[in-house]
GROMACS .gro file of C-alpha atoms in nm:
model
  175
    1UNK     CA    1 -12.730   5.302   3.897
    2UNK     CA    2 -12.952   5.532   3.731
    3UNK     CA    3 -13.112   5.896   3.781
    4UNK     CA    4 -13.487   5.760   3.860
    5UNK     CA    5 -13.651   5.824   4.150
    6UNK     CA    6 -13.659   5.561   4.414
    7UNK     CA    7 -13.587   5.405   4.788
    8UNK     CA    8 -13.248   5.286   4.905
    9UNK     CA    9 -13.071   5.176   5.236
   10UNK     CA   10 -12.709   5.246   5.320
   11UNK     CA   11 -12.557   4.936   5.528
   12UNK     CA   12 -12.283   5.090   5.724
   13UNK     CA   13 -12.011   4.970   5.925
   14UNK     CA   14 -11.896   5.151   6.212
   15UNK     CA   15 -11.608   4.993   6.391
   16UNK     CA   16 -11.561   5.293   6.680
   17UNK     CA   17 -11.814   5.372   6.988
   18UNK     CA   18 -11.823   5.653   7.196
   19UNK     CA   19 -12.106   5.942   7.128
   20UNK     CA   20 -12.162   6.157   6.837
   21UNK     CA   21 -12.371   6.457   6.787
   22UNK     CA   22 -12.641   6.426   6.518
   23UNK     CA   23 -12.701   6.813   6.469
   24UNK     CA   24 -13.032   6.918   6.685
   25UNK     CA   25 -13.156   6.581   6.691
   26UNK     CA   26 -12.954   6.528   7.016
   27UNK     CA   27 -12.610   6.249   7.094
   28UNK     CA   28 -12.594   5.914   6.969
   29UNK     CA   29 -12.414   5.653   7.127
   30UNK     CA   30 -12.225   5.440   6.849
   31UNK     CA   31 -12.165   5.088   6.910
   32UNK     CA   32 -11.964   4.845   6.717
   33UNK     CA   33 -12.161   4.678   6.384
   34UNK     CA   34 -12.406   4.824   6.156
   35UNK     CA   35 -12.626   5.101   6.077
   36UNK     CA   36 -12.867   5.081   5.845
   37UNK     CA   37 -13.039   5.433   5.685
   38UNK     CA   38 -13.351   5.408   5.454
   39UNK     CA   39 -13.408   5.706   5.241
   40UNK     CA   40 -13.615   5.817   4.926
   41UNK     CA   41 -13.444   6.011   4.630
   42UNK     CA   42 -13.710   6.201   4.409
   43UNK     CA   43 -13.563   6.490   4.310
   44UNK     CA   44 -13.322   6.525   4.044
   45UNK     CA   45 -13.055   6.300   3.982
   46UNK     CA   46 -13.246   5.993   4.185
   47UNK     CA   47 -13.116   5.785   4.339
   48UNK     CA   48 -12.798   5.758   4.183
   49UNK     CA   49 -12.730   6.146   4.269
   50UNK     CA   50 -12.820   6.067   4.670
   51UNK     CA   51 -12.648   5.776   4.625
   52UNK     CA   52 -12.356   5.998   4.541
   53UNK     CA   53 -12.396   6.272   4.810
   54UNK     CA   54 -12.404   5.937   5.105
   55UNK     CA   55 -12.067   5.788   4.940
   56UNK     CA   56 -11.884   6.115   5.028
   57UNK     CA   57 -11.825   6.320   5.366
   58UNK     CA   58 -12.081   6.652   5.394
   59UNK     CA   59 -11.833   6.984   5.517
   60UNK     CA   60 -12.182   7.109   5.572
   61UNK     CA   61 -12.394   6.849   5.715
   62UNK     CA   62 -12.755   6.904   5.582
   63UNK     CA   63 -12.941   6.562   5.672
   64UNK     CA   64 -12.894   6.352   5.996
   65UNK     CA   65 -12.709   6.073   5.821
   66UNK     CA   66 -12.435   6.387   5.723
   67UNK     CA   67 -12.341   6.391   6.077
   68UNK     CA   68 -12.311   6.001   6.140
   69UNK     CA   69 -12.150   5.913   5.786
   70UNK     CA   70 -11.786   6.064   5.877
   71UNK     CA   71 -11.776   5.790   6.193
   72UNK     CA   72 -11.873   5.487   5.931
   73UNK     CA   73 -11.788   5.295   5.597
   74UNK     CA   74 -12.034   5.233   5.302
   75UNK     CA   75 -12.079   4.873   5.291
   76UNK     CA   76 -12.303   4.826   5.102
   77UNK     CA   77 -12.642   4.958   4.918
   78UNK     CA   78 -13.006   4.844   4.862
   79UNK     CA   79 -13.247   5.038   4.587
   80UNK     CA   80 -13.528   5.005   4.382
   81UNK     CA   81 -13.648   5.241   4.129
   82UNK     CA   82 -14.030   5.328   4.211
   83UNK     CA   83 -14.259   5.604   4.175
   84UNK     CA   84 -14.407   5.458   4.441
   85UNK     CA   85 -14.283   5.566   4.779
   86UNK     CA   86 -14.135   5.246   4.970
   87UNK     CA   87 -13.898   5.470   5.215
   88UNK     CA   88 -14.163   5.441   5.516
   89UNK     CA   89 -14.284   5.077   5.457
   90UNK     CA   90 -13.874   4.964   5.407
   91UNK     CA   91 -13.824   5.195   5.766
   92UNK     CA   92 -14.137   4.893   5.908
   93UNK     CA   93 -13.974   4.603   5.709
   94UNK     CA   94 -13.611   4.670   5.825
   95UNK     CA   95 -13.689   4.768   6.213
   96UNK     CA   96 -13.879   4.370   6.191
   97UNK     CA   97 -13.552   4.220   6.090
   98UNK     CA   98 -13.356   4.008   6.272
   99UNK     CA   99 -13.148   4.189   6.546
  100UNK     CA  100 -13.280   4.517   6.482
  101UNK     CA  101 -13.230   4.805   6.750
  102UNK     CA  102 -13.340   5.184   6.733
  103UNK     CA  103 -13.009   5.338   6.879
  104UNK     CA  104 -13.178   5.695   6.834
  105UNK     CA  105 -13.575   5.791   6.756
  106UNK     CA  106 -13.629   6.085   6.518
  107UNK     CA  107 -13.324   6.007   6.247
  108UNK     CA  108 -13.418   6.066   5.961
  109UNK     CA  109 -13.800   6.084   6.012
  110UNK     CA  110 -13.856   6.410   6.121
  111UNK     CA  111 -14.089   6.459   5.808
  112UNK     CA  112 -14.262   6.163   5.875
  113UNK     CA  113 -14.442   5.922   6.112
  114UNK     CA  114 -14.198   5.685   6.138
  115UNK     CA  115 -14.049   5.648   6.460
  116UNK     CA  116 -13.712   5.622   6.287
  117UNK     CA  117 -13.501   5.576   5.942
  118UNK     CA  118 -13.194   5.444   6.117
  119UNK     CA  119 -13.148   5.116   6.256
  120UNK     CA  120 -12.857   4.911   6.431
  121UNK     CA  121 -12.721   4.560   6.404
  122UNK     CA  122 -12.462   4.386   6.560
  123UNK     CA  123 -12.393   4.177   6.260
  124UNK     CA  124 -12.440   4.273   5.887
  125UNK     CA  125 -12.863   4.235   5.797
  126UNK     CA  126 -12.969   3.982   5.574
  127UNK     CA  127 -12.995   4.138   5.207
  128UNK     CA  128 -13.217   3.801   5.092
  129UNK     CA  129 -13.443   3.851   5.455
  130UNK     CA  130 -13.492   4.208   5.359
  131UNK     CA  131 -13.568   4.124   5.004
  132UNK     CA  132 -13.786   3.869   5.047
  133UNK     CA  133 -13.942   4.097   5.367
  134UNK     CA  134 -13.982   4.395   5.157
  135UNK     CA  135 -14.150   4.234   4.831
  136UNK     CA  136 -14.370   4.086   5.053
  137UNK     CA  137 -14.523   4.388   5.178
  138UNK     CA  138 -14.460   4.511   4.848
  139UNK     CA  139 -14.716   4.264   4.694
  140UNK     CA  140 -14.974   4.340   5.001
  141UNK     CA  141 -14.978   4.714   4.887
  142UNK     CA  142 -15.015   4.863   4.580
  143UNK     CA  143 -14.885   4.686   4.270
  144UNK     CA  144 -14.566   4.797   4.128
  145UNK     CA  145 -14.302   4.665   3.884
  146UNK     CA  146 -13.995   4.806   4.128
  147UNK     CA  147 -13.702   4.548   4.149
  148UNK     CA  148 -13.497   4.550   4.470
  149UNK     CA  149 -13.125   4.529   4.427
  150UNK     CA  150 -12.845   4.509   4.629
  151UNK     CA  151 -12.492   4.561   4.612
  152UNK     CA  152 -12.163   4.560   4.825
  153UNK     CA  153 -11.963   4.894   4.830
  154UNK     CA  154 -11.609   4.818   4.693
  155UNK     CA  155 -11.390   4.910   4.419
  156UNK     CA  156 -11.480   4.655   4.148
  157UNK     CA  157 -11.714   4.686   3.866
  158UNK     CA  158 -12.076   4.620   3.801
  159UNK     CA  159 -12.153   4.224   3.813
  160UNK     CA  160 -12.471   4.036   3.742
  161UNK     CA  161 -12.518   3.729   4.010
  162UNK     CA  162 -12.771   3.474   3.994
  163UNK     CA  163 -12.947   3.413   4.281
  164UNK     CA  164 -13.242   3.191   4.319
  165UNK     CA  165 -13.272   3.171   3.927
  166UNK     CA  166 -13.288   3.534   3.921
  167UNK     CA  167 -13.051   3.819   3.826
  168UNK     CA  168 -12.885   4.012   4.116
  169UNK     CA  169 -12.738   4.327   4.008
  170UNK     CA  170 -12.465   4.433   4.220
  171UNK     CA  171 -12.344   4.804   4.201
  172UNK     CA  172 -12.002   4.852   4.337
  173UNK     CA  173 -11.843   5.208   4.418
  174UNK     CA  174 -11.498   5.339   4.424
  175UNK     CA  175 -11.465   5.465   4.761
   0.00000   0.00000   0.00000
């Protein structure tokens, strides 16, 4: 994972319910299965440094994922590196997925239109419907050359995959 600038999704697995405060925002009520958070990282250190900041627990929660991440795991992570913003159309792409619930409006979005950034699923989403969701509507906007990746969150090393004749990168983190 590199410092550039890009979009990403944190798949996480929450294996607890019961409510959880999520700073002003209001309570959430978590349920069994998995969350999934779309961000942007533009500033310095890309995505790789907000990458970073998600893998570990905030003392000082800051964002609205800070207050949900201590009652989940990392699972795993989707990017791309774009100067293109894809945060907002990835929010549209992921809520259309399979199984996809809003358990709380306003997370994450509260500088934006969207209705929310975080999304619930009983089972794990689809990396390969997502990707194949997301280049879709990457194609109907503006062109781009951003590449979509996905990896599981684990404590192994970097591996290429091939998947449909194409390489997969898979970045796995010590956790």
């Amino acid at each position: 994972m590199t410092a550039e600038g890009g979009a990403y999704a944190l798949i996480l697995f929450c294996s607890q319910e019961g409510p959880v405060q999520i700073g002003k925002l209001g309570r959430l009520q978590l349920r069994r299965g998995f969350y999934v958070y779309v961000g942007s990282a533009v500033g310095p250190g890309g995505v790789r440094a907000r990458v970073a900041h998600h893998q570990k627990l905030s003392p000082r929660p800051h964002w609205h994922i800070d207050y949900l991440r201590p009652h989940t795991c990392l699972d795993r992570i989707w990017y791309s590196y774009d100067r293109v913003c894809r945060e907002h159309r990835w929010a549209r792409v992921i809520r259309a997925l399979r199984g996809a619930s809003i358990p709380i409006a306003g997370f994450g979005s509260s500088d934006c239109h969207c209705t929310t950034h975080l999304f619930f699923f009983t089972r794990r989403p689809s990396f390969n419907e997502f990707r194949q969701r997301a280049q879709g509507s990457v194609r109907a906007g503006k062109a781009s050359n951003a590449t979509l990746r996905g990896g599981e969150a684990g404590r192994s090393k970097v591996k290429g995959q091939k998947a449909n004749g194409k390489c997969e990168i898979r970045w796995n983190f010590a956790i």
